[in-house]
Coordinates of C-alpha atoms and ligand atoms in Angstrom, one line a residue:
X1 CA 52.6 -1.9 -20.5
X2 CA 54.5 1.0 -19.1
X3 CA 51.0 2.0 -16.9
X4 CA 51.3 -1.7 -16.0
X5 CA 54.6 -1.4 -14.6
X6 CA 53.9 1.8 -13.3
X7 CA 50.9 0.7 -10.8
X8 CA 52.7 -2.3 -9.7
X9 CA 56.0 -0.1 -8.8
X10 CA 53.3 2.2 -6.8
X11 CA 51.4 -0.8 -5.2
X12 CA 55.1 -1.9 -3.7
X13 CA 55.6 1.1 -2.4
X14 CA 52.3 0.6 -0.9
X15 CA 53.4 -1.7 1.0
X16 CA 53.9 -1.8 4.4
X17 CA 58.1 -1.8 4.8
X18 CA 58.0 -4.9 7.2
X19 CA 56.6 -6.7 3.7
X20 CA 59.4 -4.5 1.7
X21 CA 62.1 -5.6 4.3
X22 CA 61.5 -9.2 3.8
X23 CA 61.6 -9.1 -0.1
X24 CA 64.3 -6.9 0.3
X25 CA 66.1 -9.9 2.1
X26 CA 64.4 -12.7 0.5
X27 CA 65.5 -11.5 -3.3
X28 CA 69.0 -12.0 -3.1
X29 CA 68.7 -14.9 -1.1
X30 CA 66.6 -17.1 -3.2
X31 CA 69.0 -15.9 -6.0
X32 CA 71.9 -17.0 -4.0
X33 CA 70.2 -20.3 -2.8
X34 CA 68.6 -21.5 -6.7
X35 CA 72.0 -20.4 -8.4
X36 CA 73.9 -22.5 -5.7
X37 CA 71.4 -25.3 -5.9
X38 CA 71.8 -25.3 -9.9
X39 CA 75.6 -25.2 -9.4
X40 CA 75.5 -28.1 -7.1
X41 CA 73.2 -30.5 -9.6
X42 CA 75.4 -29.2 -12.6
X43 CA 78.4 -30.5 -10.8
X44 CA 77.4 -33.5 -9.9
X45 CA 76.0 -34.4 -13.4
X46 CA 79.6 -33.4 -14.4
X47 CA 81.0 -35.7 -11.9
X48 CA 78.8 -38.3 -13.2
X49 CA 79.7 -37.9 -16.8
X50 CA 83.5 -37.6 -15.8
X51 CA 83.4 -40.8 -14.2
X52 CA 81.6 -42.2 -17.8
X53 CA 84.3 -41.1 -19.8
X54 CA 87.3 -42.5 -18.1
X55 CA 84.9 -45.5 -17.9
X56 CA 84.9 -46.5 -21.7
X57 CA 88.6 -45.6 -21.7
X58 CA 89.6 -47.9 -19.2
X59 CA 87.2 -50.7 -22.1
X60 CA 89.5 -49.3 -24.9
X61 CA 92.5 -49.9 -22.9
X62 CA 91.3 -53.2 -22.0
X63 CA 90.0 -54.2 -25.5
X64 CA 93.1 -53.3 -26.7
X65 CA 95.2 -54.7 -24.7
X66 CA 93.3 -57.7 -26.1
X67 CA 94.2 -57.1 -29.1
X68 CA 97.9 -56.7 -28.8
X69 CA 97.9 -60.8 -27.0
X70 CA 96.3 -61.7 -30.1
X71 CA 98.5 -60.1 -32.1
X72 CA 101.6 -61.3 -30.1
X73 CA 100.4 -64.7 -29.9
X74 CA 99.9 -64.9 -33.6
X75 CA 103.0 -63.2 -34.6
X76 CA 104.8 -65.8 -32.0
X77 CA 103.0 -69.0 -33.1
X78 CA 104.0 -67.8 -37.0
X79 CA 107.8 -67.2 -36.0
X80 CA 108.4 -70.7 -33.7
X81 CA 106.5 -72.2 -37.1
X82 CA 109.4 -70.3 -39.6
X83 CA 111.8 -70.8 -37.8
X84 CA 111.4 -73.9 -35.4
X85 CA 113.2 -71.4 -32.6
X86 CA 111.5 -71.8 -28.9
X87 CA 112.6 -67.8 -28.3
X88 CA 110.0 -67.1 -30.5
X89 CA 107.0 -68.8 -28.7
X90 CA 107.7 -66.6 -25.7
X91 CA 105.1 -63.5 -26.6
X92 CA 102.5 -67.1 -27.5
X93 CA 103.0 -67.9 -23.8
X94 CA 102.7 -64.4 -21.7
X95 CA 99.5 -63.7 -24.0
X96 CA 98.2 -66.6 -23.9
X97 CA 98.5 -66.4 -19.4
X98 CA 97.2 -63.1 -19.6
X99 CA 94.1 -63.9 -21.6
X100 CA 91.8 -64.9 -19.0
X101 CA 92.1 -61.7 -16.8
X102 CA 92.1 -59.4 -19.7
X103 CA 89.0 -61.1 -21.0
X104 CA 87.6 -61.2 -17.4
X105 CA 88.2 -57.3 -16.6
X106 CA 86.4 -56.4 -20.0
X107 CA 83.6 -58.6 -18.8
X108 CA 83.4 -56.7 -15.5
X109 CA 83.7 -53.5 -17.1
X110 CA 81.0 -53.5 -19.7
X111 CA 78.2 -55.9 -17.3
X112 CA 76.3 -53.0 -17.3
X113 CA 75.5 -52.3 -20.9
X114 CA 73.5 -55.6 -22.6
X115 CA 74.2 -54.3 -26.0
X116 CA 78.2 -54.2 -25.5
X117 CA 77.9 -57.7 -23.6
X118 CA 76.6 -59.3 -26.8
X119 CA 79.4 -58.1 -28.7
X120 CA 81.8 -59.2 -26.1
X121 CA 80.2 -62.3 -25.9
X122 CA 80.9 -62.9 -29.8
X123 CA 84.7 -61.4 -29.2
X124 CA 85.2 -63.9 -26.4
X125 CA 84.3 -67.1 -28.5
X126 CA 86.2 -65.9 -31.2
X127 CA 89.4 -65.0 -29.4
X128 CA 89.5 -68.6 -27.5
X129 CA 88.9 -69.8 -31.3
X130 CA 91.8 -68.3 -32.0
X131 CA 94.2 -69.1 -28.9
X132 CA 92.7 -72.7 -29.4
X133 CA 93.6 -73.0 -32.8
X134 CA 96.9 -71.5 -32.6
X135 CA 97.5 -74.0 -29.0
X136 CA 96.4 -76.9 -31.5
X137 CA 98.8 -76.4 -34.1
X138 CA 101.4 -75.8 -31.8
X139 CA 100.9 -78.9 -30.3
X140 CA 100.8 -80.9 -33.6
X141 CA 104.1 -79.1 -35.1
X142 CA 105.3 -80.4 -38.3
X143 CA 104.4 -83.5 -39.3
X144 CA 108.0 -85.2 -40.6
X145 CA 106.1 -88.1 -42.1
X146 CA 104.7 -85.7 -45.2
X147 CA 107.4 -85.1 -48.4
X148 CA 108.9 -81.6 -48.4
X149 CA 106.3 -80.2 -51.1
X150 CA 103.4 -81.3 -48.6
X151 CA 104.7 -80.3 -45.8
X152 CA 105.2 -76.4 -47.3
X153 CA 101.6 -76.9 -48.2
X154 CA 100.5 -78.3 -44.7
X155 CA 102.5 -75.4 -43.6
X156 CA 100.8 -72.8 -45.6
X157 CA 97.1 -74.5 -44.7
X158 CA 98.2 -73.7 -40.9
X159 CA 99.2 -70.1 -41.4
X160 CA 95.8 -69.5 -43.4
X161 CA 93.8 -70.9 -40.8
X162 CA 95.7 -69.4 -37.9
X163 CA 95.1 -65.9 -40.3
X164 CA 91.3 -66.5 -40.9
X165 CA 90.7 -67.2 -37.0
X166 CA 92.5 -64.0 -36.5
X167 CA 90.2 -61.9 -38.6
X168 CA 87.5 -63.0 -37.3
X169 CA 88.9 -62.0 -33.7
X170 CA 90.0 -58.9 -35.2
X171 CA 86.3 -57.5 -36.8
X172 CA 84.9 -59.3 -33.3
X173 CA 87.4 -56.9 -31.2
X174 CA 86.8 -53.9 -33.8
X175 CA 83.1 -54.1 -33.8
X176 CA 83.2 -54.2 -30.0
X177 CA 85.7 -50.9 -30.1
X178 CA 83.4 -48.7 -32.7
X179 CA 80.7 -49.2 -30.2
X180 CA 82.9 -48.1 -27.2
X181 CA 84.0 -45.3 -29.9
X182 CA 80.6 -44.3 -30.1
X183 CA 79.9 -44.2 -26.4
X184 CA 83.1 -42.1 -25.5
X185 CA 82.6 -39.6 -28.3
X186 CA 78.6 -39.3 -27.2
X187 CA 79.6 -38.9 -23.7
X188 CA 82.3 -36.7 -24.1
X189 CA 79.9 -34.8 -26.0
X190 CA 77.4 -34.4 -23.2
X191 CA 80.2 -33.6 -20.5
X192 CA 80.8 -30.8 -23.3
X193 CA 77.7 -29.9 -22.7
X194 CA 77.6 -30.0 -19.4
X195 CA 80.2 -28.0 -19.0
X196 CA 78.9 -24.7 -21.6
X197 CA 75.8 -25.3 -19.2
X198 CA 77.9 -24.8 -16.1
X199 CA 79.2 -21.8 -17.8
X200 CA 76.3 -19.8 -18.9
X201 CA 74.9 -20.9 -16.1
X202 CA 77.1 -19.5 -13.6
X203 CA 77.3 -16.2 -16.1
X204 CA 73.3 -15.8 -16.0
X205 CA 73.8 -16.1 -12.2
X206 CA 76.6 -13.2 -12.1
X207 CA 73.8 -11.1 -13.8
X208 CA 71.1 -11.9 -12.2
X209 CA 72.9 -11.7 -8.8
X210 CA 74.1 -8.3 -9.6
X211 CA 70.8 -7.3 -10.9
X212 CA 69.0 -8.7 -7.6
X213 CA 70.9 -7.0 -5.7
X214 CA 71.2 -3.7 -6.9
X215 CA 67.5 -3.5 -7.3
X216 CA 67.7 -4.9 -3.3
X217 CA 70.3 -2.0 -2.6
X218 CA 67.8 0.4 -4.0
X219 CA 64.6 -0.8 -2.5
X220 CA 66.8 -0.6 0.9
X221 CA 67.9 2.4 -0.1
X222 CA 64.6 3.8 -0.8
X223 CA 62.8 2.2 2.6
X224 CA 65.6 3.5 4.6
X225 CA 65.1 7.1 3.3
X226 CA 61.4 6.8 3.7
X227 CA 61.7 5.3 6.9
X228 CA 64.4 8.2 7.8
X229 CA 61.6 10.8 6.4
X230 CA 58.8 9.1 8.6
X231 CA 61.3 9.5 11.8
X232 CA 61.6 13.2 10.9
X233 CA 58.0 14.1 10.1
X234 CA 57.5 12.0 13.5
X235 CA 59.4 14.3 15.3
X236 CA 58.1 17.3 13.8
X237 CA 54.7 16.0 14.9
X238 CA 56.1 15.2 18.7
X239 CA 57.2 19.4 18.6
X240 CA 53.8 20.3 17.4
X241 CA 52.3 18.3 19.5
X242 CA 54.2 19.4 22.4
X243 CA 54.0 22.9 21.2
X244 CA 49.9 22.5 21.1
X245 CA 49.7 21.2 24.5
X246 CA 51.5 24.5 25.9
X247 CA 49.7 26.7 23.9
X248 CA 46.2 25.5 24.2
X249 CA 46.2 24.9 28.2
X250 CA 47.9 28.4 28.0
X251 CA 44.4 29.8 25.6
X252 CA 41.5 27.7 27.9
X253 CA 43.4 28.4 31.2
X254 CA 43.9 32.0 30.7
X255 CA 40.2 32.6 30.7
X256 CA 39.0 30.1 33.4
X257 CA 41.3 32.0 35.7
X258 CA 39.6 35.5 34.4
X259 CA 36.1 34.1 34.6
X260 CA 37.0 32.4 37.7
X261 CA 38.6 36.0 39.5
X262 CA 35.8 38.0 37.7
X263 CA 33.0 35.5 39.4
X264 CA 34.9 36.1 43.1
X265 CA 34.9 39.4 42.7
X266 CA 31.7 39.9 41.6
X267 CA 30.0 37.9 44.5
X268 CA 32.0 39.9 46.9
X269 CA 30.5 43.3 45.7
X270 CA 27.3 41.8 45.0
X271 CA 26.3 43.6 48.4
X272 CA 28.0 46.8 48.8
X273 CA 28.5 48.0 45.1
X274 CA 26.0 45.8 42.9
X275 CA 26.9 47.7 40.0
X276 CA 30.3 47.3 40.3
X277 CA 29.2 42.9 39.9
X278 CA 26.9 43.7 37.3
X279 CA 30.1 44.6 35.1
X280 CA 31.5 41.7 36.7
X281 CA 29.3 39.5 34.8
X282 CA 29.3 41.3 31.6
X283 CA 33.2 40.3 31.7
X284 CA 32.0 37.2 32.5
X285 CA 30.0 36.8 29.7
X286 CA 32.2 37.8 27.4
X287 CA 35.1 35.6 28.1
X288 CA 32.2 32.6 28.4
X289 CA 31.3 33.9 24.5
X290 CA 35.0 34.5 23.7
X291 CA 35.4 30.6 25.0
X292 CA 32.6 29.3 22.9
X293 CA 34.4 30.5 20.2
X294 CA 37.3 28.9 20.9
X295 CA 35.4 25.3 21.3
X296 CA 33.8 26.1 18.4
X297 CA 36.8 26.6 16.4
X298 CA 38.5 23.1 18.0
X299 CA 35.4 21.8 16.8
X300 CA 36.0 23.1 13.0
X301 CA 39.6 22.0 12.9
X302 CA 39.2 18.7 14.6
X303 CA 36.2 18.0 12.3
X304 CA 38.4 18.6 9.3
X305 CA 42.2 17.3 10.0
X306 CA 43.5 15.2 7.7
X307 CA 40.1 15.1 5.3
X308 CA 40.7 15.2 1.9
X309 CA 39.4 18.2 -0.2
X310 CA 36.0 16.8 -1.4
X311 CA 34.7 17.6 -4.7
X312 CA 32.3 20.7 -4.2
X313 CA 29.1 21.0 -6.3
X314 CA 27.9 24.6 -5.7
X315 CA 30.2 27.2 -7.6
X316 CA 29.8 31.1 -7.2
X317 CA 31.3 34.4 -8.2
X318 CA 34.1 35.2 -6.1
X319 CA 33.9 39.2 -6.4
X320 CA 30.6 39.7 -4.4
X321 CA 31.6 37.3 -1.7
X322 CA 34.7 39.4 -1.0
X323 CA 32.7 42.8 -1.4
X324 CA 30.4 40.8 1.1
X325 CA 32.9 40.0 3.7
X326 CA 34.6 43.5 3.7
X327 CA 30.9 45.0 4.0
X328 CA 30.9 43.4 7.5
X329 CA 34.5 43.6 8.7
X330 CA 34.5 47.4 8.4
X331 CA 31.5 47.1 10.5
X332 CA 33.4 45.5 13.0
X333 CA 37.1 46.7 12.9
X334 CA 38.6 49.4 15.0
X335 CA 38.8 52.4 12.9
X336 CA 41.8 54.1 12.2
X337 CA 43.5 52.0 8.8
X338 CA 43.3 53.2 5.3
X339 CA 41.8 50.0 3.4
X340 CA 42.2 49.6 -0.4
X341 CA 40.3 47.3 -2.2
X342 CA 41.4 45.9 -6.0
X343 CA 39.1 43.4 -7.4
X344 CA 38.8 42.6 -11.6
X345 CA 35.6 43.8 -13.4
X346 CA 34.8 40.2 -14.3
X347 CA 33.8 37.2 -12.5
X348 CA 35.9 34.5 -10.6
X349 CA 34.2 31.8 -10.9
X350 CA 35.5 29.2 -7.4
X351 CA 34.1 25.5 -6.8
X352 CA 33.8 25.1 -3.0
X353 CA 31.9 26.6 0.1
X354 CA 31.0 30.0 0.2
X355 CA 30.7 30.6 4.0
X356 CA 34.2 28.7 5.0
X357 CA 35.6 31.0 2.3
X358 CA 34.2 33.9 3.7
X359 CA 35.8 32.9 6.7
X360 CA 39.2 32.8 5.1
X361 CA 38.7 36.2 3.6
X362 CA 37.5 38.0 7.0
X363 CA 40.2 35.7 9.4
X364 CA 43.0 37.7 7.2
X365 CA 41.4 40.9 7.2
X366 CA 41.0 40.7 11.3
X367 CA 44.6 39.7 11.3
X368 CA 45.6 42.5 9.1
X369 CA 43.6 45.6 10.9
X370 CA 44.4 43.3 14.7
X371 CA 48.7 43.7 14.0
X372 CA 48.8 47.3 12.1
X373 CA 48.9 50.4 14.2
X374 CA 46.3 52.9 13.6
X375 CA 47.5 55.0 10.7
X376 CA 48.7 51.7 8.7
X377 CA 47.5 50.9 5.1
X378 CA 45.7 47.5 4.4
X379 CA 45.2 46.2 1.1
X380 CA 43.0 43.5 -0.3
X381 CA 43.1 42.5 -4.3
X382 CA 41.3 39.9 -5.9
X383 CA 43.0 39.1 -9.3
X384 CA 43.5 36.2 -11.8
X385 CA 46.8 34.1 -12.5
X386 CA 45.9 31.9 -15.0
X387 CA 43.4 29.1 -13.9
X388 CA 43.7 30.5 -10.7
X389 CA 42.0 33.1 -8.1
X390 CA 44.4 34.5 -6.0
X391 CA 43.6 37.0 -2.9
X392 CA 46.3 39.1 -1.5
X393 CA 45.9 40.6 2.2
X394 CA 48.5 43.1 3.0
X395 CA 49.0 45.5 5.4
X396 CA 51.7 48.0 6.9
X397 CA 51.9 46.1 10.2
X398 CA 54.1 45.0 12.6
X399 CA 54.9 42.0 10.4
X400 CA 56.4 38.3 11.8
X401 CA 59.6 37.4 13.0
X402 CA 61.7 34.7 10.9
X403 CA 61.8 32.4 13.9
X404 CA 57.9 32.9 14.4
X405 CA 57.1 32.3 10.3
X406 CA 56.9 28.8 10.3
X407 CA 54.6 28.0 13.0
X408 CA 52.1 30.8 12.5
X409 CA 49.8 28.4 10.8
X410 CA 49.9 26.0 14.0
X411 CA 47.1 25.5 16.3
X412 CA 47.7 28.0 19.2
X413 CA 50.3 29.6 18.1
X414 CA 50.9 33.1 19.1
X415 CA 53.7 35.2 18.2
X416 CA 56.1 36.2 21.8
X417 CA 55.8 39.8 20.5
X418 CA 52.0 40.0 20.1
X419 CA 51.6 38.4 23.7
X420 CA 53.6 40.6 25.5
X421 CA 51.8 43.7 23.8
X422 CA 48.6 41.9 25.2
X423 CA 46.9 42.3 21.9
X424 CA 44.2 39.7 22.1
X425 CA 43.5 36.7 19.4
X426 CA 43.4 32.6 20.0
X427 CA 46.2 31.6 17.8
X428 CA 43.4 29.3 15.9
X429 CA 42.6 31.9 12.9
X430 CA 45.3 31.0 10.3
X431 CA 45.5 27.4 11.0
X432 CA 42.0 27.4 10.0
X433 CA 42.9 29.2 7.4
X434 CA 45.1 27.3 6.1
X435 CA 42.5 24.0 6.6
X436 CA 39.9 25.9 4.2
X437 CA 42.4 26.3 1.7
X438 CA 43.7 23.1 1.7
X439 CA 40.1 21.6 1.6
X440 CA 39.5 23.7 -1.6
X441 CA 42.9 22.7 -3.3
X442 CA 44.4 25.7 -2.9
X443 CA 47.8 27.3 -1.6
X444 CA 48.4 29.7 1.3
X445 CA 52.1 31.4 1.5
X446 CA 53.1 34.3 3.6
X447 CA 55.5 37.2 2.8
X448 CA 56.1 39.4 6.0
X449 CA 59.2 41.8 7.6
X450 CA 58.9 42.2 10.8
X451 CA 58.1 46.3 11.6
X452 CA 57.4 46.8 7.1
X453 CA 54.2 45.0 7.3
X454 CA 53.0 41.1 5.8
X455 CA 51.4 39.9 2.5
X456 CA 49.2 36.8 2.7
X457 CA 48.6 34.8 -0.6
X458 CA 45.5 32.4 -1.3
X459 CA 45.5 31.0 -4.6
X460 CA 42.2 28.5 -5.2
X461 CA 41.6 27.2 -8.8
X462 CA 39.3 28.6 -10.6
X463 CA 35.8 26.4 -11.6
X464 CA 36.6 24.8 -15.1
Ligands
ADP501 P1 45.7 35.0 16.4 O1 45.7 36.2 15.5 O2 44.4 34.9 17.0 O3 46.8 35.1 17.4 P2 46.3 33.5 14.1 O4 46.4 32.1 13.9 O5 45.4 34.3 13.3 O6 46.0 33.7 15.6 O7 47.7 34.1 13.9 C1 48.8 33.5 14.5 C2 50.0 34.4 14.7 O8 50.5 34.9 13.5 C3 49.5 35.7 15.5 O9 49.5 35.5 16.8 C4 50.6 36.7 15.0 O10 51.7 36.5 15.8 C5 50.9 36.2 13.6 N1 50.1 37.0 12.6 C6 49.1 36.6 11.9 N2 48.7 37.6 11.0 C7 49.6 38.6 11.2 C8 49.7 39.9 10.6 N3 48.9 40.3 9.6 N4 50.7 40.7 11.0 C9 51.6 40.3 11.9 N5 51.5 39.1 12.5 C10 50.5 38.2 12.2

């Protein structure tokens, strides 16, 4: 799971930072625009259910404002009939003009909903019962021809029927009211709902913001440091560069112009001293061998920048090679050094190629006998650090400057002090150095005071 996470975190890195940039931008964006989006529907479906609610109480209102006519036109109709007083019939009469709008307004509001228009339908027939019945005995009053026993019991017949016909408007208006009840309590319910929705959403979006877009701050964060370390190592490259050009039209120029004034002098005293040309062209031919060299060590470096160490097949002792490679410097070195040599009784076993590696070993040596005065000490040990070989070339030189240290592993670089003593070299021999090492996984470091002498380190890991 956690390898998982870990290969997709290194394939966006991966990725080129146009592609970062845009997800980068995009992330809290999309946040911002589906949290806004859900917002937006959320309200509206509040709006919606808002407008529901106040809906079915505007019904209640109306239904029981139907109610109270009823009530007042019953409780008139039964006073006027108690009493025989016209004041009383007054409450009969605004209900009874009020009736068809309340009834109509009810209608309007509930149109919609078949269910509660079939219950209204039932309330409407039995309120106009009512009204009717009540308008009926009204208009028949008491009937003067009937003895006073009869007419108590005509009176009571009225007042049961005028209180049945109200029951029945009563359960009609009630049943219609428990359904509206219903309703509000289920929509108030969902705009309940609603509403805890709106919340937790809006909370999730908080998070989810903040999360987006602190994991956007540091993904910018992390592009713009990368993108700032790219500028850097960019411009460290431009100085290279620049510092390569100089340097390497300074090496190849230096001995065109030598072979160049060697040849024109040479053909002038071809004639009169022919000797004196004959030395011409040995110069000649040296500096035409001294610039092979030199292509053939472009050659090496180009061949080899920026490879990746390959996995060598061949392993060998590392003792003899070094015994090997001091066998021929000596041959070739100016006398005039005291040379130690420390290496262990028992076999380093290296992965890699033998003949670049005796390359590294001899390039340090020349170094070492090319910047020590005669009378100077060099050293070579060959020891083991753990799983690791490590070759140390000292020497009692004329050591490096600390401005000149980091660049001594640079194509063409050449110290200021060692050209102005004239002492000869191509600047080439360390930076392939360091290439070898590198293509055998290794490390190269350098100690060195200038005028106490230098100590290079290669450290290459031993064959498992
Ligand atoms: P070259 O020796 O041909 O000039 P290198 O690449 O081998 O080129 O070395 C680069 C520079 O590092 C040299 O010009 C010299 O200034 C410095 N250098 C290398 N080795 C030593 C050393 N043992 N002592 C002092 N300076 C050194």
């Amino acid at each position: 799971m956690l390898k998982k996470l870990w290969l997709k975190i290194q394939k966006w890195q991966q990725l080129p930072p146009t592609q970062r940039g845009i997800v980068i931008i995009a992330l809290p964006v999309c946040c911002l625009l589906s949290t806004v989006g859900v917002l937006i529907w959320l309200s509206a479906s509040i709006a919606d259910y808002e407008g529901w609610v106040r809906h079915t109480q505007r019904v209640q209102l109306e239904g029981r404002e139907l109610l109270n006519h009823l009530i007042d036109a019953e409780t008139g109709v039964r006073g006027y009939h108690l009493t025989q007083q016209v004041g009383f019939l007054e409450p009969y009469y605004t209900a009874a003009a009020q009736l068809p709008s309340t009834l109509e307004n009810l209608e309007a509001l509930i149109s919609d909903n078949p269910h509660q228009l079939a219950h209204f339908q039932d309330l409407k027939s039995a309120v106009k019962e009512t009204f009717q019945l009540l308008a009926q005995q009204l208009e028949e009053g008491l009937n003067p021809s009937l003895a006073e026993a009869e007419q108590r019991l005509y009176f009571y017949q009225q007042l049961e029927q005028a209180k049945q016909a109200m029951d029945r408007s009563r359960a009609a208006i009630n049943a219609f009211m428990s359904e509206e009840d219903r309703l509000l309590v289920d929509r108030q319910q969902q705009l309940e709902a609603l509403r805890q929705t709106n919340t937790v959403v809006l909370l999730l979006a908080v998070v989810v913001g903040l999360g987006s877009s602190g994991l956007a701050i540091h993904w910018f964060r992390q592009l713009y440091q990368e993108v700032n370390l790219r500028g850097q190592r960019l411009e460290v490259a431009c100085d290279r560069l620049a510092r390569f050009t100089a340097n390497a039209s300074h090496q190849l120029r230096a001995p065109i112009a030598a072979i160049l004034s060697h040849v024109q002098v040479g053909l002038l005293l071809a004639r009169q001293a022919p000797e004196q040309s004959l030395l011409r062209l040995e110069k000649v031919a040296t500096l035409a061998k001294s610039m092979g060299q030199l292509v053939n060590d472009l050659l090496f470096l180009a061949r080899y920048e920026g490879v990746s160490p390959p996995d060598f097949a061949t392993s060998f002792d590392l003792v003899p090679l070094i015994e090997e490679v001091v066998q021929e410097w000596q041959e070739t070195s100016a006398a005039g050094h005291h040379f130690h040599l420390e290496v262990p009784p028992v076999p380093l076993m290296i992965k890699g190629d033998c003949e670049m590696l005796k390359q590294v070993v001899f390039n340090l040596l020349t170094n070492a006998d090319r910047y020590t005065p005669k009378g100077g000490t060099i050293t070579l040990q060959l020891n083991q650090q753990g799983t690791s070989a490590v070759i140390n070339v000292s020497d009692t030189g004329m050591g490096i400057s600390e401005a000149a240290l980091p660049h001594i592993f640079d194509y063409f670089y050449r110290d200021e002090r060692v050209r102005q003593q004239g002492i000869s070299g191509s600047g080439l021999g360390l930076a392939i150095v360091r290439q070898i090492v590198h293509l055998h996984r290794g490390t190269v470091t350098v100690h060195s005071q200038e005028n106490q002498g230098s100590t290079f380190t290669v450290k290459l890991p031993l064959a498992p």
